GROMACS .gro file of C-alpha atoms in nm:
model
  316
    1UNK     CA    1  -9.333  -9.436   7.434
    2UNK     CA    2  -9.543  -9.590   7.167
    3UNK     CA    3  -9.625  -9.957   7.207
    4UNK     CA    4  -9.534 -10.252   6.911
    5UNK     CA    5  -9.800 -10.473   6.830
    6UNK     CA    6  -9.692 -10.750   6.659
    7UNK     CA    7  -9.984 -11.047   6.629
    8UNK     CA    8  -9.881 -11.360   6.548
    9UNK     CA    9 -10.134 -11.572   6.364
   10UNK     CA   10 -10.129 -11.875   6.580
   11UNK     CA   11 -10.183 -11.665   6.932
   12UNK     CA   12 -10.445 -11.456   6.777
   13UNK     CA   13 -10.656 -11.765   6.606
   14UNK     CA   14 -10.553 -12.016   6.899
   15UNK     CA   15 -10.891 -12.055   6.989
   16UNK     CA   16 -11.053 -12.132   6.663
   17UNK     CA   17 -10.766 -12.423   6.545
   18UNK     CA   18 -10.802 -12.571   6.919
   19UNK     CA   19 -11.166 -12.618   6.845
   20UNK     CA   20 -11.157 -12.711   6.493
   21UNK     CA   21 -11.267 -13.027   6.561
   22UNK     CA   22 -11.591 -12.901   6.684
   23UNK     CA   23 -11.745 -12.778   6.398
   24UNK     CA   24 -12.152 -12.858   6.429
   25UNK     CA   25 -12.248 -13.135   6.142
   26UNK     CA   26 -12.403 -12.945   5.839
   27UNK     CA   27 -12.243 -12.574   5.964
   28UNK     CA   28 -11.961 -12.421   5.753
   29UNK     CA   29 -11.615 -12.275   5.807
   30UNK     CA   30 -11.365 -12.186   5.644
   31UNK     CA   31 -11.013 -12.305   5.560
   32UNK     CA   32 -10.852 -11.980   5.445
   33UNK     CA   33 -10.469 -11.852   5.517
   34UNK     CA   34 -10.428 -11.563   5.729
   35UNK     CA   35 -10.040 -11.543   5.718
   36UNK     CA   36 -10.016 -11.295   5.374
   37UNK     CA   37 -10.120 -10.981   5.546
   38UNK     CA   38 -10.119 -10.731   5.247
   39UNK     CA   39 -10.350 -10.396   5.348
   40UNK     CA   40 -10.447 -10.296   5.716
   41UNK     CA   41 -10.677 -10.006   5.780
   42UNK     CA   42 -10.894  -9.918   6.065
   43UNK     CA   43 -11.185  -9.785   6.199
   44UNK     CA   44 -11.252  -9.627   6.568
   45UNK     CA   45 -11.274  -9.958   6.762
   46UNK     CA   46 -11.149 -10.217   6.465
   47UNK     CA   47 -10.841 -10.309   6.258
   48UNK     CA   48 -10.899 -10.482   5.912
   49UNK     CA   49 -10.647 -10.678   5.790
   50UNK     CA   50 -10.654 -10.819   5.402
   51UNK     CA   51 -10.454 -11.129   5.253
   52UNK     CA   52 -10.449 -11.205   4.887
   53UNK     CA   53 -10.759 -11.453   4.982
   54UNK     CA   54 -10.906 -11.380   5.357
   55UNK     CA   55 -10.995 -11.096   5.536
   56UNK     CA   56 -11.060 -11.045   5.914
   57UNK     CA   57 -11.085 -10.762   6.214
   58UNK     CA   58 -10.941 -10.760   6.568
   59UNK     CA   59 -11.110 -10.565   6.798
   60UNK     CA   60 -10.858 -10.306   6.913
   61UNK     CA   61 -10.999 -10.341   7.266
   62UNK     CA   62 -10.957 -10.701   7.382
   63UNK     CA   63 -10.758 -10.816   7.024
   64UNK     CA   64 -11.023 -11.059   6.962
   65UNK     CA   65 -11.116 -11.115   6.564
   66UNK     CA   66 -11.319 -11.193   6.343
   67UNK     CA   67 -11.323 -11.372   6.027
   68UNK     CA   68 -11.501 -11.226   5.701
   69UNK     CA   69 -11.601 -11.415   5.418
   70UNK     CA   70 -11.857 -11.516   5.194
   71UNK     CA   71 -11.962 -11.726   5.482
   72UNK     CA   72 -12.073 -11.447   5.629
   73UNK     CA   73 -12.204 -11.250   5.378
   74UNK     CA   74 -11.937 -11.063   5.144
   75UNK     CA   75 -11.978 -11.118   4.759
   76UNK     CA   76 -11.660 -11.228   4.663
   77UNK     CA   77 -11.295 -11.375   4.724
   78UNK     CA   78 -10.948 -11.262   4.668
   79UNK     CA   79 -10.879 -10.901   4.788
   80UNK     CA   80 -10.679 -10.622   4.635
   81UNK     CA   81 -10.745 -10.327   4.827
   82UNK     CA   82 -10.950 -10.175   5.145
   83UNK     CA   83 -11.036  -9.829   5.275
   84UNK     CA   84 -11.227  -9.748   5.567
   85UNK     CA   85 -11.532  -9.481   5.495
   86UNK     CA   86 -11.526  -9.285   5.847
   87UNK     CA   87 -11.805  -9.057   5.738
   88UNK     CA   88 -12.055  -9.303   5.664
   89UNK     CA   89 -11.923  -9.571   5.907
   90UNK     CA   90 -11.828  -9.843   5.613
   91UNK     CA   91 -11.524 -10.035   5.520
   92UNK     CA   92 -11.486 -10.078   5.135
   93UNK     CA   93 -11.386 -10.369   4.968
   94UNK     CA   94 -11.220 -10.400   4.642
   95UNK     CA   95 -11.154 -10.786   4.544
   96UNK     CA   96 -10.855 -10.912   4.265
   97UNK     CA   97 -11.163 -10.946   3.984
   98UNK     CA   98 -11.264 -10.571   4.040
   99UNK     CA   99 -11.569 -10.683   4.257
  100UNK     CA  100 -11.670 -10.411   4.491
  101UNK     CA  101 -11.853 -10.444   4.825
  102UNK     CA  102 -11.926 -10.164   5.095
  103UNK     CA  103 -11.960 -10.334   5.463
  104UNK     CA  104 -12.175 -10.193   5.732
  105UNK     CA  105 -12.419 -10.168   5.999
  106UNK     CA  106 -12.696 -10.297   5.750
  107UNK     CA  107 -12.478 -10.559   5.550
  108UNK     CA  108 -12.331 -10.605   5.247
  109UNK     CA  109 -12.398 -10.358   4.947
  110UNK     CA  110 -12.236 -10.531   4.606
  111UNK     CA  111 -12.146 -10.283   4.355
  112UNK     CA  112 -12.028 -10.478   4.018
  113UNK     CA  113 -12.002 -10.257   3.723
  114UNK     CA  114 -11.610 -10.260   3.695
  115UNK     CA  115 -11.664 -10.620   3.728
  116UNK     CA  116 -11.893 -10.647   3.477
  117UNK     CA  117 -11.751 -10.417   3.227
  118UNK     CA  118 -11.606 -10.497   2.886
  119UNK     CA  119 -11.271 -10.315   2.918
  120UNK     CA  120 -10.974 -10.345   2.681
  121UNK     CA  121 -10.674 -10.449   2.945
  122UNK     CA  122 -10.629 -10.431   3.286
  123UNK     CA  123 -10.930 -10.375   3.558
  124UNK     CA  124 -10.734 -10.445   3.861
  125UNK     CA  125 -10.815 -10.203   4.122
  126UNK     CA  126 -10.512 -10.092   4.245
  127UNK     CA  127 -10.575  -9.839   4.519
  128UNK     CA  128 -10.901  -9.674   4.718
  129UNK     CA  129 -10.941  -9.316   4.769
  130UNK     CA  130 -11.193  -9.110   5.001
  131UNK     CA  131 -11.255  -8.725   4.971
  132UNK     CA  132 -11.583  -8.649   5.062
  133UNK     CA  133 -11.923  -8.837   4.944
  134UNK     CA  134 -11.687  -9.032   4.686
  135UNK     CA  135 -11.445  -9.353   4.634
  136UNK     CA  136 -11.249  -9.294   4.348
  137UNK     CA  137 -11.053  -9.664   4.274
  138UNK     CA  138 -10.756  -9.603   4.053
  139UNK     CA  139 -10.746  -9.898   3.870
  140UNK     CA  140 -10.572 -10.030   3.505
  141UNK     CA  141 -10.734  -9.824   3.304
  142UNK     CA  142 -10.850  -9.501   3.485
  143UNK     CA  143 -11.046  -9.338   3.788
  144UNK     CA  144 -11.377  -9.468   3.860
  145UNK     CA  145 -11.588  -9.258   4.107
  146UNK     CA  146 -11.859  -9.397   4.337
  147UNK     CA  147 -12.049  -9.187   4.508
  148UNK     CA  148 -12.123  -9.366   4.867
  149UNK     CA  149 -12.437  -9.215   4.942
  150UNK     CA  150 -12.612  -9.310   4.624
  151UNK     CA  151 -12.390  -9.605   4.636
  152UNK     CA  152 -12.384  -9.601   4.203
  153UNK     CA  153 -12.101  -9.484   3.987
  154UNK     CA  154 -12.062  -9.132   3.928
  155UNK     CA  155 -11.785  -9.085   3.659
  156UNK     CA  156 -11.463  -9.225   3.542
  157UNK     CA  157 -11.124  -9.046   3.481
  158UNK     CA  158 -10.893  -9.100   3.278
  159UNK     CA  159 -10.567  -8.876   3.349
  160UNK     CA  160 -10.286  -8.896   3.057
  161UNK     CA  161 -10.469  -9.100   2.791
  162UNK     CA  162 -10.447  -8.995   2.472
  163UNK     CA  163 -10.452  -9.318   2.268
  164UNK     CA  164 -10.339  -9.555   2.500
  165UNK     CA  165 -10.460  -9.702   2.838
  166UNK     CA  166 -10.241  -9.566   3.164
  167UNK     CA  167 -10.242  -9.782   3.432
  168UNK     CA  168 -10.347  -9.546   3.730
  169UNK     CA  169 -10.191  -9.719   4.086
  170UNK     CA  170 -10.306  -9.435   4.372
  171UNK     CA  171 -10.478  -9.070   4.375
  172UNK     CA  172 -10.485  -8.783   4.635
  173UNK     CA  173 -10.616  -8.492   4.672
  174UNK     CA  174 -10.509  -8.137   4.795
  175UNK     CA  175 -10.757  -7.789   4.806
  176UNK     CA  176 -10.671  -7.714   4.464
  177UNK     CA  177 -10.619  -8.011   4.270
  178UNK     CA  178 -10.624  -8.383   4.218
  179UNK     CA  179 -10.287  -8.584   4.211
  180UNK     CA  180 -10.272  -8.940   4.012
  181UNK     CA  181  -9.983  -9.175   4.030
  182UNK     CA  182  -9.990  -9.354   3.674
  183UNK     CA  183  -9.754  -9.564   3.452
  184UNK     CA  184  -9.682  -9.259   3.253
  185UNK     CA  185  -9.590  -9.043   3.549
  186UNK     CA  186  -9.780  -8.790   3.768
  187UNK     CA  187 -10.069  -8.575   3.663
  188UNK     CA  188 -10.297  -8.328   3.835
  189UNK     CA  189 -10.617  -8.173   3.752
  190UNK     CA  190 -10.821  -7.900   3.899
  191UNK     CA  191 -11.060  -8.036   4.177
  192UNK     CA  192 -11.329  -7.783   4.062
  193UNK     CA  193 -11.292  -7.861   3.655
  194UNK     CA  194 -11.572  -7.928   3.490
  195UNK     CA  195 -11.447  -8.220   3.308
  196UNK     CA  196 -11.236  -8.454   3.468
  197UNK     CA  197 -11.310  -8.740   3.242
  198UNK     CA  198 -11.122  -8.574   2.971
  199UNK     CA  199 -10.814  -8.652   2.967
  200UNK     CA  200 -10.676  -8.322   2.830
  201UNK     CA  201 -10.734  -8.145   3.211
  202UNK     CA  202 -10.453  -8.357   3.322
  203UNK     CA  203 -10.171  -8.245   3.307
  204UNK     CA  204  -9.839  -8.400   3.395
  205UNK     CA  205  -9.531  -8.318   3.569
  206UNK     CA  206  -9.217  -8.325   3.366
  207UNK     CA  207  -8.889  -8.343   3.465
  208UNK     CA  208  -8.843  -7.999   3.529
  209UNK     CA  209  -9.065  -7.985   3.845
  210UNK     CA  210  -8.774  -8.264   3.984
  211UNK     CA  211  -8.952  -8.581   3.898
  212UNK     CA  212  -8.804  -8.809   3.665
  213UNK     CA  213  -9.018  -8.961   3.367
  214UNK     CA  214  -9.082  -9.276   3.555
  215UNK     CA  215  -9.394  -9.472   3.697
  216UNK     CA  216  -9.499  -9.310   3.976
  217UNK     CA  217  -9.623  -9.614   4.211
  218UNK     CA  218  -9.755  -9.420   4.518
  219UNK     CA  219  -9.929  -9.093   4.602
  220UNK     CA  220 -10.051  -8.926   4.960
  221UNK     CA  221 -10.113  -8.657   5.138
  222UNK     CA  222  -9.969  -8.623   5.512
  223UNK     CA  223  -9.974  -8.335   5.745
  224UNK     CA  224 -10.024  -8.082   5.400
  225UNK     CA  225  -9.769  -8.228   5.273
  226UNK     CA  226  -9.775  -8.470   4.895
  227UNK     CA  227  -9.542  -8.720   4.881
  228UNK     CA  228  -9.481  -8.978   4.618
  229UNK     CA  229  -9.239  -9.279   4.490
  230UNK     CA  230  -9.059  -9.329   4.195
  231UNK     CA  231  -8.910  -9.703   4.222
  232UNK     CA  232  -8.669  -9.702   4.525
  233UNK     CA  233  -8.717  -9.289   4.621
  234UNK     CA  234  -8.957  -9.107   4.784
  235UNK     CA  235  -9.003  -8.738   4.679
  236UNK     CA  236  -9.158  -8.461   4.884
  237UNK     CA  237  -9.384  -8.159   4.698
  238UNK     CA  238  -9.353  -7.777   4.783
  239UNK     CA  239  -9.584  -7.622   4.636
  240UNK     CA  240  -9.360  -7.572   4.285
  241UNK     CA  241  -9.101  -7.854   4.278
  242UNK     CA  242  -9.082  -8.202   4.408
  243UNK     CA  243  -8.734  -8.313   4.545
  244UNK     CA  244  -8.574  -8.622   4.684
  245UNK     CA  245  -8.570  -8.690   5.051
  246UNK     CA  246  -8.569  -9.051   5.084
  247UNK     CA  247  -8.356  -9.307   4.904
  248UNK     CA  248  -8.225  -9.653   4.964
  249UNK     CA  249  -8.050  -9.839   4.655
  250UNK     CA  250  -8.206 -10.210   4.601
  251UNK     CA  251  -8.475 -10.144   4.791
  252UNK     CA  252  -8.867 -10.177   4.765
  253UNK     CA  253  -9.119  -9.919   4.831
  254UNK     CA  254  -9.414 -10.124   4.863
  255UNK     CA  255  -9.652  -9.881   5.009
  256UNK     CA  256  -9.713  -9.504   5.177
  257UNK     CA  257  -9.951  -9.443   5.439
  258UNK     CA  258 -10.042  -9.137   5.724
  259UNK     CA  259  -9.940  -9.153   6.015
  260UNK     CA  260 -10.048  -8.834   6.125
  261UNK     CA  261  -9.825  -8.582   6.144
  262UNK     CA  262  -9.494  -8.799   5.994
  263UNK     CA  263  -9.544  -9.032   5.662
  264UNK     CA  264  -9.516  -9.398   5.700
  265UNK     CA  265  -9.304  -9.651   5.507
  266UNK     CA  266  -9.301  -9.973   5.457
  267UNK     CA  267  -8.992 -10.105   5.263
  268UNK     CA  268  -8.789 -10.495   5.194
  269UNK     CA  269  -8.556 -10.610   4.957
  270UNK     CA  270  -8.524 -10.887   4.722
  271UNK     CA  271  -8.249 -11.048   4.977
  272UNK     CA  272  -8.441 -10.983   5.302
  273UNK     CA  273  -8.206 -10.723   5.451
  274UNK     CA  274  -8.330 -10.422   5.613
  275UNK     CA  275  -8.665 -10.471   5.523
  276UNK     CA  276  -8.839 -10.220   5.755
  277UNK     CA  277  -9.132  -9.991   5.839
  278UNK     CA  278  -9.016  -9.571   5.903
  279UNK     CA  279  -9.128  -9.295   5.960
  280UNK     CA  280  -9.009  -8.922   5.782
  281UNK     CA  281  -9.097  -8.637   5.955
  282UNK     CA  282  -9.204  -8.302   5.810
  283UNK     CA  283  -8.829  -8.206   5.881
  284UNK     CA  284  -8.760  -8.483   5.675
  285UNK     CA  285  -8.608  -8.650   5.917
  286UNK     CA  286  -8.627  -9.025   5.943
  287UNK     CA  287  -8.693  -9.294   6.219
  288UNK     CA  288  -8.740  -9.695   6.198
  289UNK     CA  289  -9.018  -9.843   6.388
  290UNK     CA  290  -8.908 -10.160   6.392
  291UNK     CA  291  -8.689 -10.317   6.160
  292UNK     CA  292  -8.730 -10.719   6.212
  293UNK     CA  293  -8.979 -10.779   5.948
  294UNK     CA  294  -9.027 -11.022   5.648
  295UNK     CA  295  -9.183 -10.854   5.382
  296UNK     CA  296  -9.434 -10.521   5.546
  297UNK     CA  297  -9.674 -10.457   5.286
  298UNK     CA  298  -9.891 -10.176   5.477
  299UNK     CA  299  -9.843  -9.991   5.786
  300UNK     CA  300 -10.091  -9.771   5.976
  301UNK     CA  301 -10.054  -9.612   6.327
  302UNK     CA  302 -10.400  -9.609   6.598
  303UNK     CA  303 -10.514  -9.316   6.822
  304UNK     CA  304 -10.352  -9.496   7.115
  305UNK     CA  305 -10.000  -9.495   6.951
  306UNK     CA  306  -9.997  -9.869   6.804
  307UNK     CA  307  -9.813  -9.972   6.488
  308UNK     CA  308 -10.046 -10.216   6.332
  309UNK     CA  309  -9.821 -10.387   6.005
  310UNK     CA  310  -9.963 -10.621   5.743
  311UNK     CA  311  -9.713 -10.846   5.645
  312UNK     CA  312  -9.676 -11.093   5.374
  313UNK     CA  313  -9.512 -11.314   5.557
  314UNK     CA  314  -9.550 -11.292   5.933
  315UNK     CA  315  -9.937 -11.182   5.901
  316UNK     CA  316 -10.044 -10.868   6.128
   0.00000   0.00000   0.00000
């Protein structure tokens, strides 16, 4: 049977508010909450956990943690979004003022150009995908691709523009094609076109293929299957056709994740009740984890069989 993990903030940092009061004259330390758990990923011996302002890992081992900050070397504050590079052993950082730093063995590397840029709206960085040597952040205005070896921007999509900005919130990827979940809907483009940065190889899913002409919040790929959300529904892809296999009326999809073989989600509602993590199995069928949470944000499952949940409320 798979084991719960639940950590509550004031057993896991116990040690460091007992012996706050010990702080060496003329060190630092910082004062940050760690209760707004918001995106969890992890690597093979680590969990990192984001809040809208702190970020930390706990050792998967022993549970111990440790806090990351500008303290100890990262470029920024205020996080949006992380990702865990496995190939090149590297978490990646995305903060709220689309500030980018890559984490590893050797440090901090800063990467600032979305930062930096003069963009007409939005440059929030809204989700973090990995397929190969690449990051591609779907953020407010497009697709940006870094290459992590070079560790410099590649390109920069921009799926469904035409004369207006589309806000793109996640991306995936399958052997054929690339799948972005904008404000205007869902487009795809070939993964071997030339081109991607022009706009016309995108093209979008209408409501023939079963998808209504909605926002599209959410996009992943899970045991070869693509799934994706349209406000309170989550819709499963065939090959052809996209159809509804999950829905729950007044409730929030906040995010998708893989759990392997079955497709985690995390779910609340405006009133509290029912807010959840569950799982949907390739059958479709569905099964709740655990079901006493305040507001899950982000769910991911270790190689041991732990649920690790980032919660907005109750922390990890």
């Amino acid at each position: 049977m798979n084991r719960f993990f639940l950590i509550i903030f004031w057993n896991v940092f116990y040690f460091q508010v007992s012996t706050a009061q010990q702080i060496p004259i003329g060190t630092w330390k910082d004062e940050l909450p760690y209760l707004n758990a918001k995106a969890v990923v992890q690597s093979a011996n680590k969990i990192y956990c984001a809040t809208d302002v702190s970020l930390y890992a706990v050792d998967k081992t022993d549970l111990s943690t440790e806090k990351l900050n500008k303290v100890t070397g990262l470029s920024d504050i205020g996080f949006a979004n992380l990702n865990f590079d496995s190939v090149h052993n590297q978490l990646i950082i995305a903060y709220s003022n689309s500030n980018i730093d890559i984490l590893n063995a050797n440090g901090v590397y800063n990467i600032a150009d979305i930062k930096r840029k003069n963009i007409v709206g939005s440059k929030s960085i809204n989700n973090i995908y990995l397929k190969n040597n690449n990051a591609y952040f779907s953020c407010g205005f497009g697709i940006v691709v870094l290459n992590l070896e070079k560790k410099e921007i590649a390109d920069t999509y921009f799926p469904g523009q035409t004369t207006f900005l589309n806000k793109v919130n996640g991306l995936t990827a399958d052997e054929n094609y690339f799948y972005a979940a904008t404000a205007g809907g869902l487009f795809r483009a070939p993964v071997s076109a030339a081109n991607l940065a022009d706009y016309s190889q995108w093209q979008k899913f209408d409501t023939l293929s079963g998808l209504p002409n909605k926002e599209v919040k959410q996009i992943i790929s899970v045991n070869n299957f693509l799934y994706c959300t349209v406000k309170d529904s989550v819709f499963k892809f065939n090959g052809t056709q996209w159809s509804k296999i999950f829905f729950r009326d007044k409730m929030y999809i906040t995010s998708l994740n893989n759990g392997g073989t079955e497709l985690l989600v995390c779910m609340k509602s405006d009133s509290g009740y029912a807010n959840r993590v569950i799982k949907i199995y390739p059958d479709n069928s569905i099964d709740s984890i655990q079901t006493n949470f305040n507001s899950p944000q982000h769910a991911l499952i270790d190689e041991t069989g732990n649920y690790w949940v980032a919660d907005d409320q109750l922390g990890l």
